[in-house]
Coordinates of C-alpha atoms in Angstrom, one line a residue:
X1 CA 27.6 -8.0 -15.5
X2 CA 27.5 -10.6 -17.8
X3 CA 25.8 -9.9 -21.8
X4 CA 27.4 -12.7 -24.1
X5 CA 27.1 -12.7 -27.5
X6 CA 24.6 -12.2 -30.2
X7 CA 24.1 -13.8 -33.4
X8 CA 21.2 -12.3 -35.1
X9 CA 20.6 -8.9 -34.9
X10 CA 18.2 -7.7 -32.7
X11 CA 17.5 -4.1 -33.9
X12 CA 16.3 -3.6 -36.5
X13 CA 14.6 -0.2 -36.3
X14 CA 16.2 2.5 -38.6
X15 CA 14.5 4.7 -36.1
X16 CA 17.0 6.7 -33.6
X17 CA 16.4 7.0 -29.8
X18 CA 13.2 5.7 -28.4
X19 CA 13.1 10.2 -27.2
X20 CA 13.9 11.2 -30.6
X21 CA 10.4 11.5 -32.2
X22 CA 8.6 12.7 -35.2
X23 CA 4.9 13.0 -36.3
X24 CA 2.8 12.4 -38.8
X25 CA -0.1 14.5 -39.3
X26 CA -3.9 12.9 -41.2
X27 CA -6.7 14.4 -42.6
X28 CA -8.5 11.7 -41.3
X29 CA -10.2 11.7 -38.4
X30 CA -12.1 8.5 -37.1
X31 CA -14.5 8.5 -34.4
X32 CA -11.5 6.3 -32.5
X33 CA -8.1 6.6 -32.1
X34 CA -5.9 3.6 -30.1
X35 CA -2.4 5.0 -29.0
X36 CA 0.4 2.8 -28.7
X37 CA 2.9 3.8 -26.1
X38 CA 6.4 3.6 -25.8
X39 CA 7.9 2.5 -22.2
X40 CA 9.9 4.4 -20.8
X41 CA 13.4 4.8 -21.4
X42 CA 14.6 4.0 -18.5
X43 CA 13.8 0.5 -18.8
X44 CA 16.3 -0.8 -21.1
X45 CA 15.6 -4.2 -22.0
X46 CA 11.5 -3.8 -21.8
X47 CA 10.8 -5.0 -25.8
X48 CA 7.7 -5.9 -25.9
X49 CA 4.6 -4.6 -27.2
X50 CA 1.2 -4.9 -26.4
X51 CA -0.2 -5.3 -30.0
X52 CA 1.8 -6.6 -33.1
X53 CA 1.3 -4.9 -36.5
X54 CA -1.0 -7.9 -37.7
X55 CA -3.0 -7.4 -35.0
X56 CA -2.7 -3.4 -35.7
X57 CA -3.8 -4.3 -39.4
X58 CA -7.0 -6.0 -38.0
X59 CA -8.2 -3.5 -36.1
X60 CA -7.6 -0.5 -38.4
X61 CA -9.1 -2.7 -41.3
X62 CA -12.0 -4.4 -39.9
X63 CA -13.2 -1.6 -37.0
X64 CA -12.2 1.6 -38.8
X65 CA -9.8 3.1 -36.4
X66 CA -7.3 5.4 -36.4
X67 CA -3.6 3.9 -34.3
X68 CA -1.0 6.7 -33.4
X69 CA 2.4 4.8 -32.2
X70 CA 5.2 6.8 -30.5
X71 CA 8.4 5.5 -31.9
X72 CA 10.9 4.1 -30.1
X73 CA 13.7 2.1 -31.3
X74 CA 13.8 -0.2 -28.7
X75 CA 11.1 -2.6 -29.6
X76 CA 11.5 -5.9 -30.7
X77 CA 9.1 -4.8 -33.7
X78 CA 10.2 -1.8 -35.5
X79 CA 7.8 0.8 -35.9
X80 CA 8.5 0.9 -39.6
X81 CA 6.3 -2.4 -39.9
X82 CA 3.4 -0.3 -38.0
X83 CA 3.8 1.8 -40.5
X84 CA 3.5 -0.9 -43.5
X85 CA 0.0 -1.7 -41.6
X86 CA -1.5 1.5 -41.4
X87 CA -0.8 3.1 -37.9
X88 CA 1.0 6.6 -37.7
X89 CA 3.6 7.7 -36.0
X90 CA 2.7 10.6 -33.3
X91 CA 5.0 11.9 -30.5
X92 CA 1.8 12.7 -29.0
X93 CA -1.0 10.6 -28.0
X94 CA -3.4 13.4 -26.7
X95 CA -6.0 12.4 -29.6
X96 CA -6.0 8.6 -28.4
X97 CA -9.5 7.4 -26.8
X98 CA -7.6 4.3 -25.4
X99 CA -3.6 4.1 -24.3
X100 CA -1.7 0.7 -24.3
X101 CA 2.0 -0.6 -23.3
X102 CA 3.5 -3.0 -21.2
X103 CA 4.7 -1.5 -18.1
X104 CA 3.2 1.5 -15.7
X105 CA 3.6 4.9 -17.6
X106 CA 5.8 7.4 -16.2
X107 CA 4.0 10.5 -14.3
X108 CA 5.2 12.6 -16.8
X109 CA 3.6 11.3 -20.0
X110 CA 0.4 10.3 -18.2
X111 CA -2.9 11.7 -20.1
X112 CA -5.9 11.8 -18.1
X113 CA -7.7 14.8 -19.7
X114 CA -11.0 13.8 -22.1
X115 CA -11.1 13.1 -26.0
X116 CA -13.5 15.2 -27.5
X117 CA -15.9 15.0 -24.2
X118 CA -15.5 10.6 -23.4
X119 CA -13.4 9.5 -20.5
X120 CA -9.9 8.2 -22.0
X121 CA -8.8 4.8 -20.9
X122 CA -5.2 3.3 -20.3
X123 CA -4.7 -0.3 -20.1
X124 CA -1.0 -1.3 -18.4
X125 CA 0.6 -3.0 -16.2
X126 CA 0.0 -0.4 -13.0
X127 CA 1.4 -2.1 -10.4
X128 CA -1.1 -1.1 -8.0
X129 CA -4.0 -3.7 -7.3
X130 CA -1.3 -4.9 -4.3
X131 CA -0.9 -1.1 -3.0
X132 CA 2.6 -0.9 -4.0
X133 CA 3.4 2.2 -2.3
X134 CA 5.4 3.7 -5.0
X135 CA 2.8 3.5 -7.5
X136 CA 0.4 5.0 -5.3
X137 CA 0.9 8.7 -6.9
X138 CA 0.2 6.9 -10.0
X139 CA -3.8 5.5 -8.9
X140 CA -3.9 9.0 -7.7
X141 CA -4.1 10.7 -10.8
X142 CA -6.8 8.0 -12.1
X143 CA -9.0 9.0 -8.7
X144 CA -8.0 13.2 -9.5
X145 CA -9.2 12.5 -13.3
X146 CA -12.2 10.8 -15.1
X147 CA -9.5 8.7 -17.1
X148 CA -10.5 4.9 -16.7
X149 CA -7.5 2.4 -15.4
X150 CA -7.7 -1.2 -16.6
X151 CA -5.1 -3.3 -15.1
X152 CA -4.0 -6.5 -17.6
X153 CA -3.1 -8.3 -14.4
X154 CA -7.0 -8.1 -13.0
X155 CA -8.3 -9.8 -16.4
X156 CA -9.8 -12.8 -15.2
X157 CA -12.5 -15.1 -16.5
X158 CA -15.5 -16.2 -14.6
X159 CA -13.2 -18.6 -12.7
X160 CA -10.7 -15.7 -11.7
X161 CA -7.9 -17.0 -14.1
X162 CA -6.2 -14.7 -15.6
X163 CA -6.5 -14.3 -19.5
X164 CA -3.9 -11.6 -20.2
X165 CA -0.2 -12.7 -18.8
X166 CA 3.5 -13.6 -20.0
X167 CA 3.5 -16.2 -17.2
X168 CA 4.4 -18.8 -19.5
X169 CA 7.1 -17.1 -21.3
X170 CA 8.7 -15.9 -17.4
X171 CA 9.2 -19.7 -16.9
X172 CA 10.5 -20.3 -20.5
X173 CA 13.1 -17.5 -20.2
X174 CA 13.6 -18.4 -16.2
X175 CA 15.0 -22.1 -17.5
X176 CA 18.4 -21.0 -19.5
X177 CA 18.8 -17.8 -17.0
X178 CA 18.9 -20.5 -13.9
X179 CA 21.3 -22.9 -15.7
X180 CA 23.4 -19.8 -16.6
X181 CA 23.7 -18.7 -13.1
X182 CA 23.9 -22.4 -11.9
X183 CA 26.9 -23.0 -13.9
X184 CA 28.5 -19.8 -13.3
X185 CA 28.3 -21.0 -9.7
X186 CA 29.9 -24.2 -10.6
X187 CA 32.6 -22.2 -12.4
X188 CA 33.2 -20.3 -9.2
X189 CA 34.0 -23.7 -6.9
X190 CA 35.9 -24.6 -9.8
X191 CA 34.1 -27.0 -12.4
X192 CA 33.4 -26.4 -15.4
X193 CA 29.7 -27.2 -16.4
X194 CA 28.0 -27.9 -19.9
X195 CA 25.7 -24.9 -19.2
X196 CA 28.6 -22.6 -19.5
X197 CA 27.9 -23.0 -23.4
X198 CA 23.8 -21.9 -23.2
X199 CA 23.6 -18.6 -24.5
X200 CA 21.3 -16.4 -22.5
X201 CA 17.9 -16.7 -23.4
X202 CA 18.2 -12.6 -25.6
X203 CA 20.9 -14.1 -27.5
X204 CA 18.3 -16.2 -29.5
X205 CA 15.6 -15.2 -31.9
X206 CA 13.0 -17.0 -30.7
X207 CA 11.8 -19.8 -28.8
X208 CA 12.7 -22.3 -31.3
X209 CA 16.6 -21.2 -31.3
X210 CA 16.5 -21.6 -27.6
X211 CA 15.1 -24.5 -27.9
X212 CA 17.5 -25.6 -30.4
X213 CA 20.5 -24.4 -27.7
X214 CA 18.9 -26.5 -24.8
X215 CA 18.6 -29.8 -27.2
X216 CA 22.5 -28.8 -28.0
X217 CA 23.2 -29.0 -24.5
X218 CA 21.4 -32.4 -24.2
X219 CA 23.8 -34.2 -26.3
X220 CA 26.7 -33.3 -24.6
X221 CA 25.4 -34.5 -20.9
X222 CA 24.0 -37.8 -23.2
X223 CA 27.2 -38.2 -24.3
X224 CA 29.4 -37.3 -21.6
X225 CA 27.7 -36.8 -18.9
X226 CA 28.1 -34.0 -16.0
X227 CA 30.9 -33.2 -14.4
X228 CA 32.2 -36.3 -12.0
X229 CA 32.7 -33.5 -9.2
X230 CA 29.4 -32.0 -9.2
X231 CA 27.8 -35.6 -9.0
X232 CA 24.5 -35.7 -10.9
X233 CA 22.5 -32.4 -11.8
X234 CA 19.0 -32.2 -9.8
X235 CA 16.9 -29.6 -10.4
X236 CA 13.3 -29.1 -8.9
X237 CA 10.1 -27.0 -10.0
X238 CA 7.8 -25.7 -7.5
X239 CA 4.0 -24.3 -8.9
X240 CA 1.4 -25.5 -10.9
X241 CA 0.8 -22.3 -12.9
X242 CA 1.4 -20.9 -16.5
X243 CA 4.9 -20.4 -14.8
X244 CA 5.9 -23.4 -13.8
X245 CA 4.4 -24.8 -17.3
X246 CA 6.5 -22.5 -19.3
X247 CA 9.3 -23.9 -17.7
X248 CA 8.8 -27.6 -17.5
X249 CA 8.8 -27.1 -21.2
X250 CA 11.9 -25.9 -21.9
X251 CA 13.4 -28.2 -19.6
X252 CA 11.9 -31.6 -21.9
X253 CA 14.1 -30.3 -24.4
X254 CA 17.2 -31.6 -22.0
X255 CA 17.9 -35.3 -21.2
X256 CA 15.3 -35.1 -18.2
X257 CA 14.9 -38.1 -16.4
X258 CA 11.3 -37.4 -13.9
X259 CA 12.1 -38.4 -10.0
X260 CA 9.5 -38.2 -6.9
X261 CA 10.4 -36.5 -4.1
X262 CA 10.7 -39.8 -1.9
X263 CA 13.8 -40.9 -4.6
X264 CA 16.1 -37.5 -4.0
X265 CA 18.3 -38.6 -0.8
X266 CA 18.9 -41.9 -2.8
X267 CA 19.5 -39.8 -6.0
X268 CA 21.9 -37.5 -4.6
X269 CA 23.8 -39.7 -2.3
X270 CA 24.5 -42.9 -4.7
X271 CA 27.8 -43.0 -5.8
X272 CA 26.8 -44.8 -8.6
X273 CA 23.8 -42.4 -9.7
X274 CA 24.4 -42.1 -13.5
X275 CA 25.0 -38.8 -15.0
X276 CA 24.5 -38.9 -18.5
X277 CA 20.7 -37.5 -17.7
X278 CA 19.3 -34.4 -15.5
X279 CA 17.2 -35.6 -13.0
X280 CA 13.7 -33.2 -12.7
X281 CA 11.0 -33.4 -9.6
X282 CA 7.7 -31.1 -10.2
X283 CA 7.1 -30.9 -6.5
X284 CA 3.6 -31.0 -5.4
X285 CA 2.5 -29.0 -2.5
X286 CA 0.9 -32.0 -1.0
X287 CA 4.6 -33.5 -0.9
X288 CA 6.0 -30.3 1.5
X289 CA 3.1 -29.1 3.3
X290 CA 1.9 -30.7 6.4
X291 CA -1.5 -29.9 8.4
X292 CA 0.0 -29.2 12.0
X293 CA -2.6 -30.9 13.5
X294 CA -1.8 -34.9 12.1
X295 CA -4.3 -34.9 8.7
X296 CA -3.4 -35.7 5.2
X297 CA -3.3 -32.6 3.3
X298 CA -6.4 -31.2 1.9
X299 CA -6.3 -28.5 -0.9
X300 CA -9.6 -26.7 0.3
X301 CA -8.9 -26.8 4.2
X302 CA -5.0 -25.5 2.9
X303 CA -6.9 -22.5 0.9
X304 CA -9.6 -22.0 3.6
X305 CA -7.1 -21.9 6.7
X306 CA -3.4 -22.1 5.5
X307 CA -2.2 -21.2 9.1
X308 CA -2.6 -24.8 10.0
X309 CA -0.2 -25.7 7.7
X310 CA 3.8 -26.0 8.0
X311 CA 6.2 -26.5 4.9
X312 CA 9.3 -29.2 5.0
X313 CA 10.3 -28.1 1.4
X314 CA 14.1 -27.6 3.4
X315 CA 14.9 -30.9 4.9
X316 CA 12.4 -32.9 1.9
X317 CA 13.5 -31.3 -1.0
X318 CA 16.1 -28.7 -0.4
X319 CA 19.2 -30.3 0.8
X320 CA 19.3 -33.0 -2.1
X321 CA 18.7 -31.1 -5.4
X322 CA 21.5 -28.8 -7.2
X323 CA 18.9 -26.3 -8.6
X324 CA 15.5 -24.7 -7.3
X325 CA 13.5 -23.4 -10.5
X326 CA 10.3 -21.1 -8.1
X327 CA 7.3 -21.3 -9.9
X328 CA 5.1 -21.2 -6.9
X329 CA 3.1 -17.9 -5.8
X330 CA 2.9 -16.8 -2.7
X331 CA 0.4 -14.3 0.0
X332 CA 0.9 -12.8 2.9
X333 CA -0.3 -15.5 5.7
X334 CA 0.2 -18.9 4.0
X335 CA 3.7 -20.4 4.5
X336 CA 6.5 -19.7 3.0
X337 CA 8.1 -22.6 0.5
X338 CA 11.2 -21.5 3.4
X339 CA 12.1 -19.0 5.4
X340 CA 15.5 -17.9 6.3
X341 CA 15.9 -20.1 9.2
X342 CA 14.7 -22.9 7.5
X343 CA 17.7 -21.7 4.5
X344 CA 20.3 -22.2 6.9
X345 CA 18.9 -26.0 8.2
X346 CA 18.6 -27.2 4.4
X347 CA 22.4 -25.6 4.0
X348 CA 23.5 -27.5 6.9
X349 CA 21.7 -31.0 5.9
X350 CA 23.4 -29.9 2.3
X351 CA 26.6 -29.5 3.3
X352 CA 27.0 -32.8 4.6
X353 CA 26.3 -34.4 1.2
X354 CA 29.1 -32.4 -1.0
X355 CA 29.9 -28.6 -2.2
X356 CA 27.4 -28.5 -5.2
X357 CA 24.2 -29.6 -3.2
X358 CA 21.6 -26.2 -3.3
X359 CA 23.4 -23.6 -3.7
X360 CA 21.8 -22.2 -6.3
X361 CA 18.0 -20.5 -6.6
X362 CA 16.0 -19.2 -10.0
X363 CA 13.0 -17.3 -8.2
X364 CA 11.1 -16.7 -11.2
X365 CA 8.1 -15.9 -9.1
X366 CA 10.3 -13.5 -8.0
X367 CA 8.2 -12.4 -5.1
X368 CA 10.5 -10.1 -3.0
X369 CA 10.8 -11.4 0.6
X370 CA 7.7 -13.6 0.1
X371 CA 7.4 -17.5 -0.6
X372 CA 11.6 -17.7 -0.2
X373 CA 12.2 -15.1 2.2
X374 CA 15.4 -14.8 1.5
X375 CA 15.1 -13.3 -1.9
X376 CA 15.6 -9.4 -0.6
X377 CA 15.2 -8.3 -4.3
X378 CA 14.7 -8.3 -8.0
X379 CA 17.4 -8.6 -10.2
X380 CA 18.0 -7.1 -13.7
X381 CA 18.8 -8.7 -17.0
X382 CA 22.1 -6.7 -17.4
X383 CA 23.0 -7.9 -13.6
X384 CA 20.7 -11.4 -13.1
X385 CA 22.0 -13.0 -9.6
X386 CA 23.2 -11.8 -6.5
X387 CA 24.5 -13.7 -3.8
X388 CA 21.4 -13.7 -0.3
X389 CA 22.4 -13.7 2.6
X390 CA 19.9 -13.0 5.5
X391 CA 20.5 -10.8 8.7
X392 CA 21.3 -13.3 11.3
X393 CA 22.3 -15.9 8.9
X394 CA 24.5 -18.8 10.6
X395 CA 28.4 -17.0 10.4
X396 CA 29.9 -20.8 9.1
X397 CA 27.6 -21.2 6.4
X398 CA 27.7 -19.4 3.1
X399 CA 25.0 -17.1 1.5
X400 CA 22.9 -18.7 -1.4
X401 CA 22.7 -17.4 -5.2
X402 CA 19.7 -16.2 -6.6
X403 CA 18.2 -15.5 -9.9
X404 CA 15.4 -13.5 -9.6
X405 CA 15.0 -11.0 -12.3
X406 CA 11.8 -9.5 -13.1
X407 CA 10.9 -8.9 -16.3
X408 CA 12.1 -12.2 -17.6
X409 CA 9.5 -12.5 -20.9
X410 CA 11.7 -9.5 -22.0
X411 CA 14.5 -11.9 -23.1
X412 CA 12.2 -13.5 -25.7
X413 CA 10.4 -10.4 -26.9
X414 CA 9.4 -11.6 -29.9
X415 CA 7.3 -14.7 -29.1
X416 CA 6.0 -13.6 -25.5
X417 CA 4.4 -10.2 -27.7
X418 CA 3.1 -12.2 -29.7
X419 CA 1.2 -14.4 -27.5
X420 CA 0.5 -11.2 -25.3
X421 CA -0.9 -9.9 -28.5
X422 CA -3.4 -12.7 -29.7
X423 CA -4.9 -13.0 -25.9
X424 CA -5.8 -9.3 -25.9
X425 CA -6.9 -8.3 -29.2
X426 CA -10.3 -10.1 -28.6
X427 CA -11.2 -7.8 -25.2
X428 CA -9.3 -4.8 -27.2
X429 CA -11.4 -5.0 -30.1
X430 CA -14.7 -5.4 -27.4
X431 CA -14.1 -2.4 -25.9
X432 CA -13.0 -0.3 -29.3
X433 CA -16.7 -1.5 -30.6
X434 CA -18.5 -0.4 -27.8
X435 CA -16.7 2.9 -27.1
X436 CA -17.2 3.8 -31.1
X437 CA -21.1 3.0 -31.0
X438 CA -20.9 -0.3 -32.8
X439 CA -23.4 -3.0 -32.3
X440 CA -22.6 -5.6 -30.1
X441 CA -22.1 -9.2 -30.1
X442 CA -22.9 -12.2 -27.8
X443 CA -19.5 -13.0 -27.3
X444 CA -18.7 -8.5 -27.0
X445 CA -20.8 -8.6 -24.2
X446 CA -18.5 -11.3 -22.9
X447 CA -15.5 -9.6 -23.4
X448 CA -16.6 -6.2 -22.0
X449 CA -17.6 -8.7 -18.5
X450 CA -13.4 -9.1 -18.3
X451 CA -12.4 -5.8 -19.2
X452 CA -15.1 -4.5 -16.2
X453 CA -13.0 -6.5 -13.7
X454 CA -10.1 -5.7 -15.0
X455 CA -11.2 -1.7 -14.2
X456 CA -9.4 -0.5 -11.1
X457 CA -10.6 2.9 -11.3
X458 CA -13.4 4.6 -13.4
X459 CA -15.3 8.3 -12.8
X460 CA -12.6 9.3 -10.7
X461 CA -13.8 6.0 -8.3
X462 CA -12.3 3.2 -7.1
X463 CA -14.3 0.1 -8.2
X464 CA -15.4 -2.3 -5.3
X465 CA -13.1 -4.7 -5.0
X466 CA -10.1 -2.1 -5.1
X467 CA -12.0 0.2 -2.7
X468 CA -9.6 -0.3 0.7
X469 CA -7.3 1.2 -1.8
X470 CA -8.7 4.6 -0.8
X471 CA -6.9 4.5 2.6
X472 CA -3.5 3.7 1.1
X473 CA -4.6 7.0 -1.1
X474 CA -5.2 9.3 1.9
X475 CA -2.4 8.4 3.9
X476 CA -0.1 9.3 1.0
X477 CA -1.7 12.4 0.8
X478 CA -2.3 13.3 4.0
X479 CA -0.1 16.2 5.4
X480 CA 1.5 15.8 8.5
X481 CA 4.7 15.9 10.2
X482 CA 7.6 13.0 10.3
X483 CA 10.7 12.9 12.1
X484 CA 13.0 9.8 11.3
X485 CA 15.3 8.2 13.9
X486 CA 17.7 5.0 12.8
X487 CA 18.4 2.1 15.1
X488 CA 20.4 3.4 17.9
X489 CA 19.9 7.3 17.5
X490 CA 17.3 9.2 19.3
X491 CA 17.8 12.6 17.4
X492 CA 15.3 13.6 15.3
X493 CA 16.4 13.5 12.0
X494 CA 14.1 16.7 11.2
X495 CA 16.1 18.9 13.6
X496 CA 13.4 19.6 16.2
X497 CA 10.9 20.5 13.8
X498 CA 8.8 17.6 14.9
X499 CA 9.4 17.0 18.4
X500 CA 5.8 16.1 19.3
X501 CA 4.8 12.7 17.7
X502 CA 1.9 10.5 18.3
X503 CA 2.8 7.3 17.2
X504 CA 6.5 5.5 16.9
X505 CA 6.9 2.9 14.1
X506 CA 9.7 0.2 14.5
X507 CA 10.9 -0.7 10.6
X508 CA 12.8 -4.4 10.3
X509 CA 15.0 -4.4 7.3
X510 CA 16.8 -1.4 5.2
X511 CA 17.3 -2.8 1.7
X512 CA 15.3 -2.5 -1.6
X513 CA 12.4 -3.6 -0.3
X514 CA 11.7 -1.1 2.5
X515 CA 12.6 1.7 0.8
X516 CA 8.7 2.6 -0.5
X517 CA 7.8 1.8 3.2
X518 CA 10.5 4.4 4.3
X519 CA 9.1 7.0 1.3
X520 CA 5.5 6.9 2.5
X521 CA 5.7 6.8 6.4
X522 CA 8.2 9.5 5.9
X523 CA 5.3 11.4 4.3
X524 CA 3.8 10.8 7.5
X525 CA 5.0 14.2 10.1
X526 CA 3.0 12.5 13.1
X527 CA 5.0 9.7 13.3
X528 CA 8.7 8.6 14.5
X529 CA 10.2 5.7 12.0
X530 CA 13.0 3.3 13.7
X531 CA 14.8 1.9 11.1

């Protein structure tokens, strides 16, 4: 575990634990109350907030509300400045018509009982709309309750693009976190890198310190250049999202030099490449992906049928750069930016050009097992790299570092809320109008239109586009019998208790990952899991 230092002081609550509570009781008593959640304490470094206190100001000012906060000492705005604003501090949220925070709410805290006769809302991350097993007890509740879920990561615009996200400030924080771990690596084969003097993206106030750090940085490699032993520093950027865009940004602030993908082997391979510059190629899909069948690539045809399409990311791209920053999303049945065979080729191609070529990987997609299979899992801020190594993997070649945390906007709390803050208010304020009786607008109606597909649940019912969710829902609750055998073993693991089985499941993998698969088929008494 690596924390470095910090330079300003980050909290600056004079609140104590974010479980040590108070309230503050009001005469008042507005038709509408918003509750502002904490998270929950087991997530550490989650900072952020939903709704700043200018933005809590507004809305108690202009729409007459009432806004109960549960303190928490954590946050990267103390709840002290909530209280400047107007907003009270509750322990309690049972009087709130409408529940924000960041992440998922514990089981625990969840309220899904009326206010005062209306259907209460929670707006969250739920991590659900995927049918993440785990979080399955959690849309459970929603469909037991008349509560109403809305989903941040399901508001889209007429277009589907999302209007609600952190995207940008992932990729932001992603950039320092992969040159961290990129010259930790270098550390570790024994050269010392500039990098080693970037403080980690929490260290800073804001964006414009870590800026500041990166520009720093610059002016050493300007000056100096990187390391003779390491060769020239090549970093690539996959995606063409808010992602990839947040950090492309934060990389201008470095001495970038921009490359094309038909200039890497030369790049790499030159023993007179200069150094005094980092070399950056946004790779395009159209420069990786192939149509199987001969034809140029074609976006719509890739979208429409992506099973005729191969990627050559590993022997294009892979073998020549010293850094992959992962922008790229990916879904089940389009390829994979690589799999773990194609890991072990682009090691081997790699190798033969020197010790520093690819061996380090900033997933800030962080898709587990997905576009890179050989991510097998997220990693945390306190702990933010891990060395992969697939099942199978070549026994001469080395496993590859990773950097895939997933909560990376946590690291810049301050400006990522922010933003987070001005893109919701408007749909927020929507939705407070129309559930207090206000008349509408034009642009209300508008709102309320984003908000509706944002709704995964509502009246106890799964809306339509969510409604194969139901399935996932009955198989977690159906009761049955389940006896588990691991590879090799032929006992039942339940002691005989469920000897007659109807179906036999065969599970690939034991890690992270298929641990929810493990917890719901073992829910499952009709069926025999091989692990």
């Amino acid at each position: 575990m690596r924390l470095g230092r910090t330079s300003t002081p980050l909290y600056r609550n004079v609140l104590p634990l974010c479980f040590v509570t108070r309230s503050i009781s009001t005469s008042t008593n507005p038709a509408f109350t918003l509750g502002i959640r904490r998270e929950d304490p087991s997530r550490i470094w989650e900072r952020r907030v939903p709704l700043i206190p200018e933005a809590v100001q507004s809305l108690i000012s202009e729409e007459g509300i009432r806004v109960l906060i549960q303190p928490c000492s954590r946050r990267v705005f103390p709840t002290e400045e909530y209280l400047k604003v107007g907003a009270q501090i509750s322990d309690s949220l049972e009087e709130a018509n409408v529940v924000i925070g960041i992440k998922e709410t514990p089981l625990n805290e969840l309220l899904t009982s009326p206010v005062n006769g209306r259907p209460r809302t929670h707006i969250m991350f739920s991590h659900t709309a995927k049918g993440q097993l785990y979080n399955m007890p959690l849309l459970a509740r929603f469909t037991d309750s008349t509560a109403r879920l809305v989903d941040y990561e399901l508001l889209t615009n007429t277009e589907g693009k999302r209007v609600v996200a952190f995207g940008w400030y992932a990729g932001a924080a992603g950039v320092p976190e992969a040159l961290n771990a990129l010259a930790l690596d270098h550390l570790h084969r024994g050269v010392s890198s500039p990098f080693l003097l970037l403080p980690r993206p929490y260290n800073h106030r804001g964006l414009d310190n870590l800026r500041q750090s990166l520009r720093d940085i610059g002016a050493i490699i300007s000056k100096h250049g990187t390391p003779k032993a390491t060769g020239p520093y090549i970093i690539a950027v996959t995606g063409n999202g808010n992602v990839s865009q947040g950090a492309l940004n934060l990389l201008s602030e470095l001495p970038i030099k921009q490359v094309q993908v038909k200039d890497l082997k030369k790049l790499a391979t030159g023993k007179d490449t200069p150094r005094n510059v980092v070399y950056l190629v946004h790779v395009k899909p159209e420069e990786y992906l192939i149509d199987i069948r001969g034809r140029p690539y074609d976006r719509s045809t890739y979208y429409s049928k992506p099973e005729l399409f191969n990627s050559l990311f590993y022997e294009r791209v892979a073998p020549y750069i010293n850094l992959l920053i992962n922008g790229a999303g990916w879904k089940p049945g389009f390829p994979r930016l690589m799999n773990n065979l194609q890991l072990a080729n682009a090691q081997r191609i790699a190798r033969s050009i020197g010790p520093f070529q690819f061996t380090s990987v900033a997933d800030i997609s962080c898709d587990i097992e997905g576009g890179l299979e050989f991510v097998s899992k997220a990693a945390t801020i306190s702990d933010p790299f891990f060395t992969a190594r697939p099942a199978n993997h070549p026994a001469d070649l080395p496993g590859i570092q990773v950097m895939s945390v997933d909560i990376l906007p946590s690291e810049i709390p301050l400006d990522s809320s922010r933003h987070f803050s001005t893109k919701l208010l408007p749909y927020l304020r929507s939705l407070i109008r129309k559930e207090s009786g206000k008349k509408l607008e034009s642009h209300d109606f508008e709102n309320l239109d984003v908000v509706k597909r944002g709704t995964m649940v509502e009246g106890g019912k799964l809306e339509p586009p969510h409604a194969w969710l139901k399935g996932q829902l009955e198989a977690m609750q159906r009761p049955t019998e389940t006896s588990i055998v691991t590879s090799g073993d032929s006992t039942s693991s339940s002691g005989g208790l469920a000897q007659t089985r109807k179906k036999r499941v065969l599970l690939l993998g034991s890690g992270m990952v298929a641990k929810p698969a493990v917890d719901h088929i073992a829910s499952r008494k009709d069926i025999e899991l091989i692990i």
